[in-house]
Every structure is written in C-alpha cells, then in structure tokens.
PDB file of C-alpha atoms in Angstrom:
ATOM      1  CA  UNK A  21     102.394  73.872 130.608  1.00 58.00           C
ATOM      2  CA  UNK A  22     101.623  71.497 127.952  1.00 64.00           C
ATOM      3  CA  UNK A  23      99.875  72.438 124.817  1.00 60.00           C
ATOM      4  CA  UNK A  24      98.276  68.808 123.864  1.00 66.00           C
ATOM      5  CA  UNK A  25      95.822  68.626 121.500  1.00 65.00           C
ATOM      6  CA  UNK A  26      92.817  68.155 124.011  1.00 68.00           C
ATOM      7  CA  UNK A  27      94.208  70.937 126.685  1.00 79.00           C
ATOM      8  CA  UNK A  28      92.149  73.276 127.632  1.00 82.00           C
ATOM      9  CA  UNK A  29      94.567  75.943 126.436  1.00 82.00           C
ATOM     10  CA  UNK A  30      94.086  74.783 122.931  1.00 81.00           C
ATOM     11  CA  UNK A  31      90.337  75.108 123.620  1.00 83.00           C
ATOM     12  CA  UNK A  32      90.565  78.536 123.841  1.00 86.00           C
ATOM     13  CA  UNK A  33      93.132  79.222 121.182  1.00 85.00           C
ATOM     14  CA  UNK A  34      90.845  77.306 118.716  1.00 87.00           C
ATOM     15  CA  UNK A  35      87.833  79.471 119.497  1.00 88.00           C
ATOM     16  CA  UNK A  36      89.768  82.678 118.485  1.00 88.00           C
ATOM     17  CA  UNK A  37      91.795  81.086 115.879  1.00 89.00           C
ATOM     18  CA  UNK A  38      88.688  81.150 113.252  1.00 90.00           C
ATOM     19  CA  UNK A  39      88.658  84.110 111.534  1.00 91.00           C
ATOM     20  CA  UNK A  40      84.971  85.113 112.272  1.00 97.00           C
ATOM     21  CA  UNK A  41      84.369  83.910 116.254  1.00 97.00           C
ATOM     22  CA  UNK A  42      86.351  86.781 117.837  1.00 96.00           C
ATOM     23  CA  UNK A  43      84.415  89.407 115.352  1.00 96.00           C
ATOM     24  CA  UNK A  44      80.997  87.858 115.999  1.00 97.00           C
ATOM     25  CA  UNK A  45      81.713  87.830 119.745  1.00 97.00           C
ATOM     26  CA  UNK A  46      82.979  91.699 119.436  1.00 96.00           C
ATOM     27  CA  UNK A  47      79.937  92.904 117.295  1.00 97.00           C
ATOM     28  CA  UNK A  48      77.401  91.197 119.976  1.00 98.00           C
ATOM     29  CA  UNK A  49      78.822  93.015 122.898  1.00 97.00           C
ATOM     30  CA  UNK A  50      76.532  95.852 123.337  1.00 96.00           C
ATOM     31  CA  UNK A  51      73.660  93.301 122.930  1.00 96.00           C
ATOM     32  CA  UNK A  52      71.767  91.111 120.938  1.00 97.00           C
ATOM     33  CA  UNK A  53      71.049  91.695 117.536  1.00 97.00           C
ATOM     34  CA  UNK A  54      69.417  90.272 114.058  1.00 97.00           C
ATOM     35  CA  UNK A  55      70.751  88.261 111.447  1.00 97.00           C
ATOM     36  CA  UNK A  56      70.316  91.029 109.215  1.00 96.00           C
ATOM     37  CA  UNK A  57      71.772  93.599 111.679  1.00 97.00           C
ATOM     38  CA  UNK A  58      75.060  91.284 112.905  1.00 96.00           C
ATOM     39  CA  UNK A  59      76.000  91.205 109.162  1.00 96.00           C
ATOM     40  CA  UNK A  60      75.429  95.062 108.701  1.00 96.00           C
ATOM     41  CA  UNK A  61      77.469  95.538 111.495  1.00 95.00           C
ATOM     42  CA  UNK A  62      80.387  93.482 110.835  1.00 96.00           C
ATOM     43  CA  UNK A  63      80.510  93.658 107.557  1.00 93.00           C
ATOM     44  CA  UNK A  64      82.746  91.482 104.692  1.00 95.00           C
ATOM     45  CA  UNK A  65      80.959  88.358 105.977  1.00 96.00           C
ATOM     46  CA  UNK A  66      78.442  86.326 103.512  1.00 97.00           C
ATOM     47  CA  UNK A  67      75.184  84.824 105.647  1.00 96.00           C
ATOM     48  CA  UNK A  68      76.240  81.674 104.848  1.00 97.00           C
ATOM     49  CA  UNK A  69      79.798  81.895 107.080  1.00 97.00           C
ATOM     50  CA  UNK A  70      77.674  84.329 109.605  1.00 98.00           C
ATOM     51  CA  UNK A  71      75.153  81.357 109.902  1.00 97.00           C
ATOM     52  CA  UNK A  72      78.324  78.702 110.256  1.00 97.00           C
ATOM     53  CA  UNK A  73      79.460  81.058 112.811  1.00 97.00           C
ATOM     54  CA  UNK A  74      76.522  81.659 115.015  1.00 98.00           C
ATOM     55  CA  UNK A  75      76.040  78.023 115.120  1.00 97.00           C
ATOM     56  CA  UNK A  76      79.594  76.887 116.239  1.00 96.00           C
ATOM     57  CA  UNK A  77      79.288  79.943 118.790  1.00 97.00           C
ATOM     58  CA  UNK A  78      76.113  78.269 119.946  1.00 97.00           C
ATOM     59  CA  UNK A  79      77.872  74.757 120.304  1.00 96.00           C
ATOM     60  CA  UNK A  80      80.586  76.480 122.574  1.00 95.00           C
ATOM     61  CA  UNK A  81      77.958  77.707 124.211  1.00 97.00           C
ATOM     62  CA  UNK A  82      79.206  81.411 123.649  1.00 97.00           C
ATOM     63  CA  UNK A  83      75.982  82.480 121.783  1.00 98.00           C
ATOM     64  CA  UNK A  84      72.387  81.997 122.138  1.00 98.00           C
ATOM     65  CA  UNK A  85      69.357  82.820 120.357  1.00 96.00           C
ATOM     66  CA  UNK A  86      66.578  84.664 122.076  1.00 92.00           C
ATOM     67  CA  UNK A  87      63.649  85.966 120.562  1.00 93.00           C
ATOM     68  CA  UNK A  88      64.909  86.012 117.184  1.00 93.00           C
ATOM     69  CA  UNK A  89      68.230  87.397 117.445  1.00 97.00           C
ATOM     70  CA  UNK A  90      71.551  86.173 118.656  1.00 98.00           C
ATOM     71  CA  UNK A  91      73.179  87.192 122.155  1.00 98.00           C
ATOM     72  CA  UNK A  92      76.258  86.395 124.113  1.00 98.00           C
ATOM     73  CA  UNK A  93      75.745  84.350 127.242  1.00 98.00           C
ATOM     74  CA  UNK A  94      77.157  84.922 130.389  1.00 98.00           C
ATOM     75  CA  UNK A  95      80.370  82.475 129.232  1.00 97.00           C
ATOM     76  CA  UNK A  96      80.566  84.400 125.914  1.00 97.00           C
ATOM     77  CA  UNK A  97      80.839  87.884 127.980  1.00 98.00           C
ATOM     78  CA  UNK A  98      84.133  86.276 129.603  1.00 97.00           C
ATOM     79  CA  UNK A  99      85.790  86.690 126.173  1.00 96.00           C
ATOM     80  CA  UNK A 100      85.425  90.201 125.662  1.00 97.00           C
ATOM     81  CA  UNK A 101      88.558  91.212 127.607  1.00 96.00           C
ATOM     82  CA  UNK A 102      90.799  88.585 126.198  1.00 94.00           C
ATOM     83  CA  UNK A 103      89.420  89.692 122.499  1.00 93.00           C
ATOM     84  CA  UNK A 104      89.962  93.164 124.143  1.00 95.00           C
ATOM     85  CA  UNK A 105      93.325  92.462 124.745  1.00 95.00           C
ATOM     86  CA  UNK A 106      94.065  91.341 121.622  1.00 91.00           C
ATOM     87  CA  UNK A 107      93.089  94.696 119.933  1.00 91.00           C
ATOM     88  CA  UNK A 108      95.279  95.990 122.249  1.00 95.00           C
ATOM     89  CA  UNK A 109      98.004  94.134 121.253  1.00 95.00           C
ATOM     90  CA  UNK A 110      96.976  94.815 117.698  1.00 93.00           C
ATOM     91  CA  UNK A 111      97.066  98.679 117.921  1.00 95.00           C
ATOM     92  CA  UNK A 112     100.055  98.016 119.350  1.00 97.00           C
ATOM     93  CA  UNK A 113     102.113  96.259 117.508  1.00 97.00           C
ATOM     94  CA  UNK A 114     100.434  95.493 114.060  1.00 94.00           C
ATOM     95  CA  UNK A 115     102.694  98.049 112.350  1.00 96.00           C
ATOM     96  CA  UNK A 116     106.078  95.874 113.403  1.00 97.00           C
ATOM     97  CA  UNK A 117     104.399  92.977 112.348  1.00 96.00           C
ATOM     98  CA  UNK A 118     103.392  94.306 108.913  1.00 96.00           C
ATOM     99  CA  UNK A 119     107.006  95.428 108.901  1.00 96.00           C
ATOM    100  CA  UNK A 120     108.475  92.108 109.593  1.00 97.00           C
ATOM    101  CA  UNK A 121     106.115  90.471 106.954  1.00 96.00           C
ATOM    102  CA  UNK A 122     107.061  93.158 104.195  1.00 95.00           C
ATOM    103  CA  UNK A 123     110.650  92.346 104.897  1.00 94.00           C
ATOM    104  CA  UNK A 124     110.665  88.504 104.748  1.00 96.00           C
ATOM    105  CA  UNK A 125     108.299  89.031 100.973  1.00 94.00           C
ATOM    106  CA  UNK A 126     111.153  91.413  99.807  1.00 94.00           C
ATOM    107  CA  UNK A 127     114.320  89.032 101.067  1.00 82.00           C
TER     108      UNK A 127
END
C-alpha cells in the first residue's frame, strides 16, 4: 500500500498526528462533557487550542455539540480502540523509546 498524500491511510494518521485530537477523543469517551469540564479533565491545554480542537474534531465529523457540551459521534467512538491501542503500545514500549532517544542526545 501506498501512502500518497490524499490516501485514506494518511487521513487517519493526520487525525492522530495533532497533539490534542487523540486526548480530546480519549477524555470524551465516557460521555459528553463542558468546555469547562473537557479542560479540567485533560488538563495542560489553554481554551484557545481546546476550542481549535473541538472544532477540527467537528469538521472530521468525530465530535458534536449537543446541548451545550461536546460528544463523540458514532464515527468518533470507532477511534477509541485504535487510540486504545496506542496506549498500549505506549505502556509498552515508551521506556525503549526514551532509551533510544537518551542515547542518540548523549552520542
């Protein structure tokens, strides 16, 4: 497979590549919540780049907006297990990749 700049593969990689989609997508699993109560939650993240956030998630059509507070759709709950799985991988094998990184800054 291909990864052209207009796949659909890239698609996807783009939407967890930002920083703040997979986190916002995570934090909204359990249900909708608040402005106010998304940032609580996730914490580290100024309104501003939460606002950006929800928006873009919207556009993807990951996100909506009911009733005042923000809530995955049914196409946003289809990227909880890859996000999932990347935790996984995370708890997994974060240490070796620190490792690797601390090597290569002291080489």
């Amino acid at each position: 497979m291909d990864f052209l700049a207009d796949c659909r593969t890239r698609l996807a990689f783009d939407l967890v590549a930002n920083t703040w989609n997979p986190v916002v997508v995570w934090a909204l699993r359990h249900g909708p919540r608040r402005h106010v109560d998304l940032r609580r939650t996730i914490g580290g993240i100024s309104a501003k780049v939460l606002t950006e956030t929800v928006r873009r998630l919207e556009h993807d059509g990951l996100v909506e907006r009911r009733e005042g507070a923000y809530a995955l759709t049914p196409l946003g709950e289809t990227l909880l297990e890859p996000i999932e799985g990347f935790g996984r991988w995370a708890a997994e094998h974060g240490d070796d990749v620190v490792a690797a990184q601390s090597r290569a800054r002291s080489a």
